[in-house]
PDB file of C-alpha atoms (C1' of nucleotides) in Angstrom:
ATOM      1  CA  MET Q   1     218.447  -0.870 109.115  1.00  0.00           C
ATOM      2  CA  LYS Q   2     221.030  -1.242 106.422  1.00  0.00           C
ATOM      3  CA  LYS Q   3     220.547  -2.373 103.085  1.00  0.00           C
ATOM      4  CA  ASP Q   4     222.676  -4.564 100.676  1.00  0.00           C
ATOM      5  CA  VAL Q   5     222.361  -4.841  96.777  1.00  0.00           C
ATOM      6  CA  PHE Q   6     220.138  -8.089  97.126  1.00  0.00           C
ATOM      7  CA  GLN Q   7     218.260  -6.761  99.452  1.00  0.00           C
ATOM      8  CA  ALA Q   8     217.711  -4.260  96.722  1.00  0.00           C
ATOM      9  CA  ILE Q   9     216.716  -5.824  94.316  1.00  0.00           C
ATOM     10  CA  ALA Q  10     214.150  -8.619  95.727  1.00  0.00           C
ATOM     11  CA  ASP Q  11     211.495  -5.848  95.810  1.00  0.00           C
ATOM     12  CA  PRO Q  12     209.705  -6.194  91.908  1.00  0.00           C
ATOM     13  CA  THR Q  13     208.959  -2.592  91.877  1.00  0.00           C
ATOM     14  CA  ARG Q  14     212.557  -1.587  92.777  1.00  0.00           C
ATOM     15  CA  ARG Q  15     213.615  -3.816  90.004  1.00  0.00           C
ATOM     16  CA  ALA Q  16     211.501  -2.647  87.156  1.00  0.00           C
ATOM     17  CA  ILE Q  17     212.672   0.870  88.706  1.00  0.00           C
ATOM     18  CA  LEU Q  18     216.476  -0.485  87.362  1.00  0.00           C
ATOM     19  CA  THR Q  19     215.090  -1.250  84.615  1.00  0.00           C
ATOM     20  CA  LEU Q  20     212.939   1.794  83.490  1.00  0.00           C
ATOM     21  CA  MET Q  21     216.418   4.057  84.354  1.00  0.00           C
ATOM     22  CA  MET Q  22     218.792   1.596  82.700  1.00  0.00           C
ATOM     23  CA  THR Q  23     218.325   3.709  79.450  1.00  0.00           C
ATOM     24  CA  GLN Q  24     217.838   7.134  80.892  1.00  0.00           C
ATOM     25  CA  ALA Q  25     217.473   9.400  84.137  1.00  0.00           C
ATOM     26  CA  MET Q  26     214.265  10.142  86.226  1.00  0.00           C
ATOM     27  CA  THR Q  27     212.571  12.291  88.087  1.00  0.00           C
ATOM     28  CA  PRO Q  28     210.176  10.423  90.754  1.00  0.00           C
ATOM     29  CA  ASN Q  29     207.791  11.842  89.693  1.00  0.00           C
ATOM     30  CA  ALA Q  30     208.359  10.502  86.343  1.00  0.00           C
ATOM     31  CA  LEU Q  31     208.914   7.188  87.369  1.00  0.00           C
ATOM     32  CA  ALA Q  32     205.677   7.540  89.348  1.00  0.00           C
ATOM     33  CA  GLN Q  33     203.457   7.461  86.506  1.00  0.00           C
ATOM     34  CA  HIS Q  34     204.719   3.953  85.710  1.00  0.00           C
ATOM     35  CA  PHE Q  35     203.339   2.750  88.749  1.00  0.00           C
ATOM     36  CA  ASP Q  36     200.338   2.061  90.548  1.00  0.00           C
ATOM     37  CA  THR Q  37     201.987   3.507  94.131  1.00  0.00           C
ATOM     38  CA  SER Q  38     201.582   6.245  95.853  1.00  0.00           C
ATOM     39  CA  ARG Q  39     204.619   8.971  94.879  1.00  0.00           C
ATOM     40  CA  GLN Q  40     206.061   8.772  98.181  1.00  0.00           C
ATOM     41  CA  ALA Q  41     206.152   4.661  97.840  1.00  0.00           C
ATOM     42  CA  VAL Q  42     208.249   4.762  94.764  1.00  0.00           C
ATOM     43  CA  SER Q  43     209.959   8.134  96.390  1.00  0.00           C
ATOM     44  CA  LYS Q  44     210.292   5.039  99.599  1.00  0.00           C
ATOM     45  CA  HIS Q  45     211.645   2.650  96.527  1.00  0.00           C
ATOM     46  CA  ILE Q  46     214.625   5.088  95.221  1.00  0.00           C
ATOM     47  CA  LYS Q  47     215.569   6.112  99.159  1.00  0.00           C
ATOM     48  CA  VAL Q  48     216.622   2.157  99.106  1.00  0.00           C
ATOM     49  CA  LEU Q  49     218.005   2.236  95.905  1.00  0.00           C
ATOM     50  CA  ALA Q  50     219.810   5.472  96.235  1.00  0.00           C
ATOM     51  CA  GLU Q  51     221.392   4.507  99.509  1.00  0.00           C
ATOM     52  CA  VAL Q  52     222.774   1.033  98.673  1.00  0.00           C
ATOM     53  CA  GLY Q  53     224.551   3.009  95.596  1.00  0.00           C
ATOM     54  CA  LEU Q  54     222.502   1.466  92.799  1.00  0.00           C
ATOM     55  CA  ILE Q  55     221.399   5.087  91.122  1.00  0.00           C
ATOM     56  CA  LYS Q  56     222.830   8.512  92.342  1.00  0.00           C
ATOM     57  CA  GLN Q  57     220.692  11.059  91.727  1.00  0.00           C
ATOM     58  CA  GLU Q  58     221.811  14.877  89.885  1.00  0.00           C
ATOM     59  CA  LEU Q  59     220.127  17.905  91.040  1.00  0.00           C
ATOM     60  CA  SER Q  60     218.814  20.372  89.063  1.00  0.00           C
ATOM     61  CA  GLY Q  61     217.194  23.467  89.983  1.00  0.00           C
ATOM     62  CA  ARG Q  62     213.447  21.165  92.006  1.00  0.00           C
ATOM     63  CA  GLU Q  63     213.823  18.500  89.975  1.00  0.00           C
ATOM     64  CA  ILE Q  64     215.777  15.046  90.608  1.00  0.00           C
ATOM     65  CA  TYR Q  65     217.252  13.851  88.104  1.00  0.00           C
ATOM     66  CA  TYR Q  66     218.491   9.751  88.809  1.00  0.00           C
ATOM     67  CA  HIS Q  67     220.464   7.280  87.334  1.00  0.00           C
ATOM     68  CA  PHE Q  68     221.436   3.709  87.123  1.00  0.00           C
ATOM     69  CA  ASN Q  69     224.958   2.907  88.019  1.00  0.00           C
ATOM     70  CA  PRO Q  70     226.755  -0.555  87.075  1.00  0.00           C
ATOM     71  CA  LYS Q  71     229.144  -0.615  88.829  1.00  0.00           C
ATOM     72  CA  LYS Q  72     227.137  -1.861  91.487  1.00  0.00           C
ATOM     73  CA  MET Q  73     225.226  -3.764  90.321  1.00  0.00           C
ATOM     74  CA  LYS Q  74     228.564  -6.285  88.389  1.00  0.00           C
ATOM     75  CA  GLN Q  75     228.413  -6.318  92.931  1.00  0.00           C
ATOM     76  CA  ILE Q  76     226.045  -9.106  91.915  1.00  0.00           C
ATOM     77  CA  ALA Q  77     227.400 -10.913  88.981  1.00  0.00           C
ATOM     78  CA  ASP Q  78     230.909 -10.833  91.408  1.00  0.00           C
ATOM     79  CA  TRP Q  79     228.655 -12.742  93.532  1.00  0.00           C
ATOM     80  CA  LEU Q  80     227.266 -15.730  91.209  1.00  0.00           C
ATOM     81  CA  GLU Q  81     230.191 -16.092  89.142  1.00  0.00           C
ATOM     82  CA  PRO Q  82     231.642 -19.009  90.906  1.00  0.00           C
ATOM     83  CA  PHE Q  83     227.501 -20.368  90.832  1.00  0.00           C
ATOM     84  CA  ARG Q  84     227.863 -19.493  86.847  1.00  0.00           C
ATOM     85  CA  GLN Q  85     230.219 -22.139  86.204  1.00  0.00           C
ATOM     86  CA  LEU Q  86     228.657 -24.904  87.748  1.00  0.00           C
ATOM     87  CA  TRP Q  87     225.666 -24.060  85.082  1.00  0.00           C
ATOM     88  CA  GLU Q  88     227.346 -24.188  82.758  1.00  0.00           C
ATOM     89  CA  SER Q  89     229.462 -27.847  83.260  1.00  0.00           C
ATOM     90  CA  ARG Q  90     226.244 -28.461  83.310  1.00  0.00           C
ATOM     91  CA  LEU Q  91     224.750 -27.321  79.835  1.00  0.00           C
ATOM     92  CA  ASN Q  92     228.268 -28.220  78.707  1.00  0.00           C
ATOM     93  CA  GLN Q  93     227.497 -31.910  79.635  1.00  0.00           C
ATOM     94  CA  LEU Q  94     224.242 -31.815  78.953  1.00  0.00           C
ATOM     95  CA  GLU Q  95     225.637 -30.500  75.056  1.00  0.00           C
ATOM     96  CA  THR Q  96     227.919 -33.947  75.092  1.00  0.00           C
ATOM     97  CA  VAL Q  97     224.648 -35.780  75.586  1.00  0.00           C
ATOM     98  CA  LEU Q  98     222.580 -35.142  73.966  1.00  0.00           C
ATOM     99  CA  LYS Q  99     225.737 -35.913  71.506  1.00  0.00           C
ATOM    100  CA  ASN Q 100     226.015 -38.588  71.744  1.00  0.00           C
ATOM    101  CA  ILE Q 101     222.349 -39.689  71.545  1.00  0.00           C
ATOM    102  CA  LYS Q 102     222.032 -38.006  68.373  1.00  0.00           C
ATOM    103  CA  PRO Q 103     224.192 -40.368  66.083  1.00  0.00           C
ATOM    104  CA  LYS Q 104     222.166 -43.760  67.396  1.00  0.00           C
ATOM    105  CA  LYS Q 105     218.570 -41.828  66.131  1.00  0.00           C
ATOM    106  CA  SER Q 106     220.382 -41.843  62.145  1.00  0.00           C
TER     107      SER Q 106
ATOM    108  CA  MET Y   1     203.388 -15.222 100.206  1.00  0.00           C
ATOM    109  CA  LYS Y   2     204.618 -16.001  96.962  1.00  0.00           C
ATOM    110  CA  LYS Y   3     208.933 -15.863  96.633  1.00  0.00           C
ATOM    111  CA  ASP Y   4     211.179 -15.702  93.537  1.00  0.00           C
ATOM    112  CA  VAL Y   5     214.449 -16.347  93.794  1.00  0.00           C
ATOM    113  CA  PHE Y   6     215.375 -12.707  94.105  1.00  0.00           C
ATOM    114  CA  GLN Y   7     213.778 -12.718  97.403  1.00  0.00           C
ATOM    115  CA  ALA Y   8     215.162 -16.279  98.448  1.00  0.00           C
ATOM    116  CA  ILE Y   9     218.634 -14.107  97.938  1.00  0.00           C
ATOM    117  CA  ALA Y  10     218.162 -11.556  99.427  1.00  0.00           C
ATOM    118  CA  ASP Y  11     218.805 -12.932 102.898  1.00  0.00           C
ATOM    119  CA  PRO Y  12     222.529 -13.262 104.036  1.00  0.00           C
ATOM    120  CA  THR Y  13     222.139 -16.800 105.944  1.00  0.00           C
ATOM    121  CA  ARG Y  14     220.424 -17.869 102.651  1.00  0.00           C
ATOM    122  CA  ARG Y  15     223.078 -16.705 100.531  1.00  0.00           C
ATOM    123  CA  ALA Y  16     225.829 -18.499 102.496  1.00  0.00           C
ATOM    124  CA  ILE Y  17     223.682 -21.813 102.398  1.00  0.00           C
ATOM    125  CA  LEU Y  18     224.141 -22.031  98.199  1.00  0.00           C
ATOM    126  CA  THR Y  19     227.961 -20.897  98.729  1.00  0.00           C
ATOM    127  CA  LEU Y  20     227.952 -23.776 101.335  1.00  0.00           C
ATOM    128  CA  MET Y  21     225.625 -26.099  98.709  1.00  0.00           C
ATOM    129  CA  MET Y  22     227.652 -25.890  96.165  1.00  0.00           C
ATOM    130  CA  THR Y  23     230.110 -28.119  95.745  1.00  0.00           C
ATOM    131  CA  GLN Y  24     228.471 -30.938  98.315  1.00  0.00           C
ATOM    132  CA  ALA Y  25     225.098 -31.950  98.880  1.00  0.00           C
ATOM    133  CA  MET Y  26     224.347 -31.694 102.287  1.00  0.00           C
ATOM    134  CA  THR Y  27     221.598 -32.254 104.687  1.00  0.00           C
ATOM    135  CA  PRO Y  28     219.572 -29.822 107.171  1.00  0.00           C
ATOM    136  CA  ASN Y  29     221.818 -31.308 110.724  1.00  0.00           C
ATOM    137  CA  ALA Y  30     225.340 -30.961 109.006  1.00  0.00           C
ATOM    138  CA  LEU Y  31     223.745 -27.095 107.999  1.00  0.00           C
ATOM    139  CA  ALA Y  32     222.570 -25.707 110.563  1.00  0.00           C
ATOM    140  CA  GLN Y  33     225.939 -26.664 112.262  1.00  0.00           C
ATOM    141  CA  HIS Y  34     227.807 -24.096 110.402  1.00  0.00           C
ATOM    142  CA  PHE Y  35     225.013 -21.197 111.327  1.00  0.00           C
ATOM    143  CA  ASP Y  36     225.040 -20.029 114.925  1.00  0.00           C
ATOM    144  CA  THR Y  37     220.795 -19.874 114.612  1.00  0.00           C
ATOM    145  CA  SER Y  38     218.941 -22.485 115.473  1.00  0.00           C
ATOM    146  CA  ARG Y  39     218.528 -25.658 113.220  1.00  0.00           C
ATOM    147  CA  GLN Y  40     214.643 -24.855 112.834  1.00  0.00           C
ATOM    148  CA  ALA Y  41     215.973 -21.697 111.338  1.00  0.00           C
ATOM    149  CA  VAL Y  42     217.849 -22.716 109.306  1.00  0.00           C
ATOM    150  CA  SER Y  43     215.065 -25.625 107.813  1.00  0.00           C
ATOM    151  CA  LYS Y  44     213.218 -22.644 107.839  1.00  0.00           C
ATOM    152  CA  HIS Y  45     215.458 -21.034 105.278  1.00  0.00           C
ATOM    153  CA  ILE Y  46     216.387 -24.336 103.613  1.00  0.00           C
ATOM    154  CA  LYS Y  47     212.090 -24.596 102.985  1.00  0.00           C
ATOM    155  CA  VAL Y  48     212.368 -21.335 101.060  1.00  0.00           C
ATOM    156  CA  LEU Y  49     215.496 -21.957  98.749  1.00  0.00           C
ATOM    157  CA  ALA Y  50     213.313 -25.060  98.275  1.00  0.00           C
ATOM    158  CA  GLU Y  51     209.841 -23.123  97.426  1.00  0.00           C
ATOM    159  CA  VAL Y  52     212.250 -21.472  94.306  1.00  0.00           C
ATOM    160  CA  GLY Y  53     214.002 -24.782  93.187  1.00  0.00           C
ATOM    161  CA  LEU Y  54     217.147 -23.483  93.478  1.00  0.00           C
ATOM    162  CA  ILE Y  55     217.415 -25.992  96.062  1.00  0.00           C
ATOM    163  CA  LYS Y  56     216.140 -30.046  95.166  1.00  0.00           C
ATOM    164  CA  GLN Y  57     215.422 -32.930  98.235  1.00  0.00           C
ATOM    165  CA  GLU Y  58     216.890 -36.520  97.665  1.00  0.00           C
ATOM    166  CA  LEU Y  59     215.697 -38.223 100.272  1.00  0.00           C
ATOM    167  CA  SER Y  60     218.726 -41.397 101.796  1.00  0.00           C
ATOM    168  CA  GLY Y  61     216.704 -42.913 104.901  1.00  0.00           C
ATOM    169  CA  ARG Y  62     215.607 -40.451 107.470  1.00  0.00           C
ATOM    170  CA  GLU Y  63     218.408 -38.349 106.190  1.00  0.00           C
ATOM    171  CA  ILE Y  64     217.253 -35.575 103.758  1.00  0.00           C
ATOM    172  CA  TYR Y  65     220.274 -34.442 101.565  1.00  0.00           C
ATOM    173  CA  TYR Y  66     219.465 -31.211  99.433  1.00  0.00           C
ATOM    174  CA  HIS Y  67     221.401 -30.023  96.620  1.00  0.00           C
ATOM    175  CA  PHE Y  68     221.943 -26.858  94.642  1.00  0.00           C
ATOM    176  CA  ASN Y  69     220.493 -26.429  91.406  1.00  0.00           C
ATOM    177  CA  PRO Y  70     222.616 -24.173  89.293  1.00  0.00           C
ATOM    178  CA  LYS Y  71     219.454 -24.481  86.192  1.00  0.00           C
ATOM    179  CA  LYS Y  72     217.866 -22.100  88.723  1.00  0.00           C
ATOM    180  CA  MET Y  73     220.078 -19.622  89.414  1.00  0.00           C
ATOM    181  CA  LYS Y  74     220.539 -18.560  85.788  1.00  0.00           C
ATOM    182  CA  GLN Y  75     217.667 -16.279  86.185  1.00  0.00           C
ATOM    183  CA  ILE Y  76     219.233 -14.163  88.083  1.00  0.00           C
ATOM    184  CA  ALA Y  77     222.513 -13.834  85.385  1.00  0.00           C
ATOM    185  CA  ASP Y  78     219.494 -13.507  82.357  1.00  0.00           C
ATOM    186  CA  TRP Y  79     217.977 -10.633  84.272  1.00  0.00           C
ATOM    187  CA  LEU Y  80     221.644  -9.081  85.102  1.00  0.00           C
ATOM    188  CA  GLU Y  81     222.865  -9.678  81.729  1.00  0.00           C
ATOM    189  CA  PRO Y  82     221.092  -6.229  79.653  1.00  0.00           C
ATOM    190  CA  PHE Y  83     223.531  -4.664  83.062  1.00  0.00           C
ATOM    191  CA  ARG Y  84     225.752  -6.875  82.574  1.00  0.00           C
ATOM    192  CA  GLN Y  85     226.076  -4.887  79.107  1.00  0.00           C
ATOM    193  CA  LEU Y  86     226.217  -0.906  80.736  1.00  0.00           C
ATOM    194  CA  TRP Y  87     229.585  -1.826  83.233  1.00  0.00           C
ATOM    195  CA  GLU Y  88     231.147  -3.182  80.381  1.00  0.00           C
ATOM    196  CA  SER Y  89     230.837  -0.128  77.891  1.00  0.00           C
ATOM    197  CA  ARG Y  90     231.728   2.040  81.147  1.00  0.00           C
ATOM    198  CA  LEU Y  91     234.718   0.065  82.062  1.00  0.00           C
ATOM    199  CA  ASN Y  92     235.779  -0.638  79.027  1.00  0.00           C
ATOM    200  CA  GLN Y  93     235.740   3.149  78.519  1.00  0.00           C
ATOM    201  CA  LEU Y  94     237.728   4.502  81.402  1.00  0.00           C
ATOM    202  CA  GLU Y  95     239.562   1.761  79.934  1.00  0.00           C
ATOM    203  CA  THR Y  96     240.466   3.831  76.662  1.00  0.00           C
ATOM    204  CA  VAL Y  97     240.942   7.055  78.681  1.00  0.00           C
ATOM    205  CA  LEU Y  98     243.668   5.458  80.611  1.00  0.00           C
ATOM    206  CA  LYS Y  99     244.893   4.601  77.613  1.00  0.00           C
ATOM    207  CA  ASN Y 100     244.886   7.360  76.837  1.00  0.00           C
ATOM    208  CA  ILE Y 101     246.521   9.264  79.677  1.00  0.00           C
ATOM    209  CA  LYS Y 102     249.226   6.703  79.851  1.00  0.00           C
ATOM    210  CA  PRO Y 103     251.317   8.052  76.640  1.00  0.00           C
ATOM    211  CA  LYS Y 104     251.228  11.852  78.175  1.00  0.00           C
ATOM    212  CA  LYS Y 105     253.866  11.049  81.092  1.00  0.00           C
ATOM    213  CA  SER Y 106     256.007   9.734  79.835  1.00  0.00           C
TER     214      SER Y 106
ATOM    215  C1'  DT T   1     203.975  38.596  95.070  1.00  0.00           C
ATOM    216  C1'  DA T   2     201.047  35.115  95.047  1.00  0.00           C
ATOM    217  C1'  DT T   3     199.786  30.318  93.001  1.00  0.00           C
ATOM    218  C1'  DA T   4     202.101  25.430  91.417  1.00  0.00           C
ATOM    219  C1'  DT T   5     205.004  22.143  91.150  1.00  0.00           C
ATOM    220  C1'  DT T   6     208.229  19.209  92.939  1.00  0.00           C
ATOM    221  C1'  DT T   7     210.480  16.185  96.844  1.00  0.00           C
ATOM    222  C1'  DG T   8     211.681  14.770 100.688  1.00  0.00           C
ATOM    223  C1'  DC T   9     209.978  13.906 105.572  1.00  0.00           C
ATOM    224  C1'  DA T  10     207.412  12.020 109.570  1.00  0.00           C
ATOM    225  C1'  DA T  11     204.025   9.511 111.532  1.00  0.00           C
ATOM    226  C1'  DC T  12     201.039   5.526 110.793  1.00  0.00           C
ATOM    227  C1'  DC T  13     199.700   0.844 109.656  1.00  0.00           C
ATOM    228  C1'  DA T  14     199.073  -3.346 108.401  1.00  0.00           C
ATOM    229  C1'  DG T  15     201.435  -7.715 107.014  1.00  0.00           C
ATOM    230  C1'  DC T  16     205.683 -10.270 106.573  1.00  0.00           C
ATOM    231  C1'  DG T  17     210.887 -12.539 107.590  1.00  0.00           C
ATOM    232  C1'  DA T  18     212.690 -14.326 110.765  1.00  0.00           C
ATOM    233  C1'  DG T  19     214.009 -16.036 114.922  1.00  0.00           C
ATOM    234  C1'  DT T  20     212.431 -18.454 118.611  1.00  0.00           C
ATOM    235  C1'  DT T  21     209.688 -23.332 121.494  1.00  0.00           C
ATOM    236  C1'  DG T  22     207.633 -27.874 121.247  1.00  0.00           C
ATOM    237  C1'  DC T  23     206.175 -31.541 119.145  1.00  0.00           C
ATOM    238  C1'  DA T  24     204.429 -35.016 116.513  1.00  0.00           C
ATOM    239  C1'  DT T  25     206.519 -38.116 112.366  1.00  0.00           C
ATOM    240  C1'  DA T  26     210.009 -41.526 110.641  1.00  0.00           C
ATOM    241  C1'  DT T  27     214.532 -44.110 110.726  1.00  0.00           C
ATOM    242  C1'  DT T  28     218.421 -45.428 112.687  1.00  0.00           C
ATOM    243  C1'  DA T  29     220.676 -48.250 116.558  1.00  0.00           C
ATOM    244  C1'  DA T  30     221.304 -50.448 121.867  1.00  0.00           C
TER     245       DA T  30
ATOM    246  C1'  DT K   1     211.462 -53.558 121.625  1.00  0.00           C
ATOM    247  C1'  DT K   2     213.015 -49.150 123.465  1.00  0.00           C
ATOM    248  C1'  DA K   3     215.814 -45.745 123.380  1.00  0.00           C
ATOM    249  C1'  DA K   4     217.991 -41.957 119.933  1.00  0.00           C
ATOM    250  C1'  DT K   5     217.869 -39.454 115.902  1.00  0.00           C
ATOM    251  C1'  DA K   6     216.241 -35.747 111.569  1.00  0.00           C
ATOM    252  C1'  DT K   7     213.497 -33.762 110.111  1.00  0.00           C
ATOM    253  C1'  DG K   8     208.889 -30.685 109.210  1.00  0.00           C
ATOM    254  C1'  DC K   9     205.552 -28.664 111.460  1.00  0.00           C
ATOM    255  C1'  DA K  10     202.928 -25.288 114.442  1.00  0.00           C
ATOM    256  C1'  DA K  11     202.361 -21.398 117.260  1.00  0.00           C
ATOM    257  C1'  DC K  12     204.129 -17.618 118.880  1.00  0.00           C
ATOM    258  C1'  DT K  13     206.982 -13.032 118.804  1.00  0.00           C
ATOM    259  C1'  DC K  14     209.560  -9.610 117.078  1.00  0.00           C
ATOM    260  C1'  DG K  15     211.539  -5.418 114.209  1.00  0.00           C
ATOM    261  C1'  DC K  16     211.324  -4.759 109.399  1.00  0.00           C
ATOM    262  C1'  DT K  17     208.817  -3.818 104.466  1.00  0.00           C
ATOM    263  C1'  DG K  18     206.212  -1.518 101.494  1.00  0.00           C
ATOM    264  C1'  DG K  19     201.631   0.606 102.008  1.00  0.00           C
ATOM    265  C1'  DT K  20     199.301   4.677 103.351  1.00  0.00           C
ATOM    266  C1'  DT K  21     198.530  10.250 104.229  1.00  0.00           C
ATOM    267  C1'  DG K  22     199.915  15.034 105.849  1.00  0.00           C
ATOM    268  C1'  DC K  23     203.207  18.378 106.159  1.00  0.00           C
ATOM    269  C1'  DA K  24     207.098  21.163 105.428  1.00  0.00           C
ATOM    270  C1'  DA K  25     210.840  22.961 101.641  1.00  0.00           C
ATOM    271  C1'  DA K  26     212.743  25.245  97.326  1.00  0.00           C
ATOM    272  C1'  DT K  27     211.680  25.494  93.504  1.00  0.00           C
ATOM    273  C1'  DA K  28     209.564  27.711  88.606  1.00  0.00           C
ATOM    274  C1'  DT K  29     204.879  29.759  87.097  1.00  0.00           C
ATOM    275  C1'  DA K  30     200.972  33.935  87.206  1.00  0.00           C
TER     276       DA K  30
END
DNA sequence: TATATTTGCAACCAGCGAGTTGCATATTAA
DNA sequence: TTAATATGCAACTCGCTGGTTGCAAATATA
């Protein structure tokens, strides 16, 4: 049942939640209003995101504000890094090809 | 049943497959030898990766070489980009804090 | 105090996902 | 031609996932 960041962002609803919370902290109720599913369903997604550390909670009376934790999201970028070099080099190769083709046109 | 790139990289085995194929094209059989599961299980993962476009196949007789497609992986980086700005700014803030503390120590 | 609001937890359910085994097909090797 | 190899497809199982509803607890409001 142990989840990780990659499984957390696999769900479209959870990605939408993260996007919403990127700009401001939100309560489960406020979040749920943005989706067609029930509050409890959204609450479950929140629980998953909190468990993997992508969001943190902040208590305020009976309300709970969840806010985004960018540090955890960086884990994905870190995993992505070696691949990034690949697609960047490929794009560079494409640029080179285009540059060599252009002169022929004129 | 429609999968996307995020669901594709959610599985640890599939991430391992991508890492293996990052450097060189591989056949399902060669890939399967790196894992404890059956060839068919690996083949299913390959199918998922191919369906979302993260890998491409290249026929060679009865063998099928699958090679990595960096362009598709970039989709994840693109989604990540707005979040990146967040964690980078936070890290910059931390740097600033540390810079201001240091002088006090001496 | 009594009521409404916010939230979490538990139980349940349908469907998907990852695994297995078995079989069919196509290509290479003997 | 016959046997071995490489691969995909189908059927099946089992556990997880995302959804629901119902309920309890805690806090705010009347």
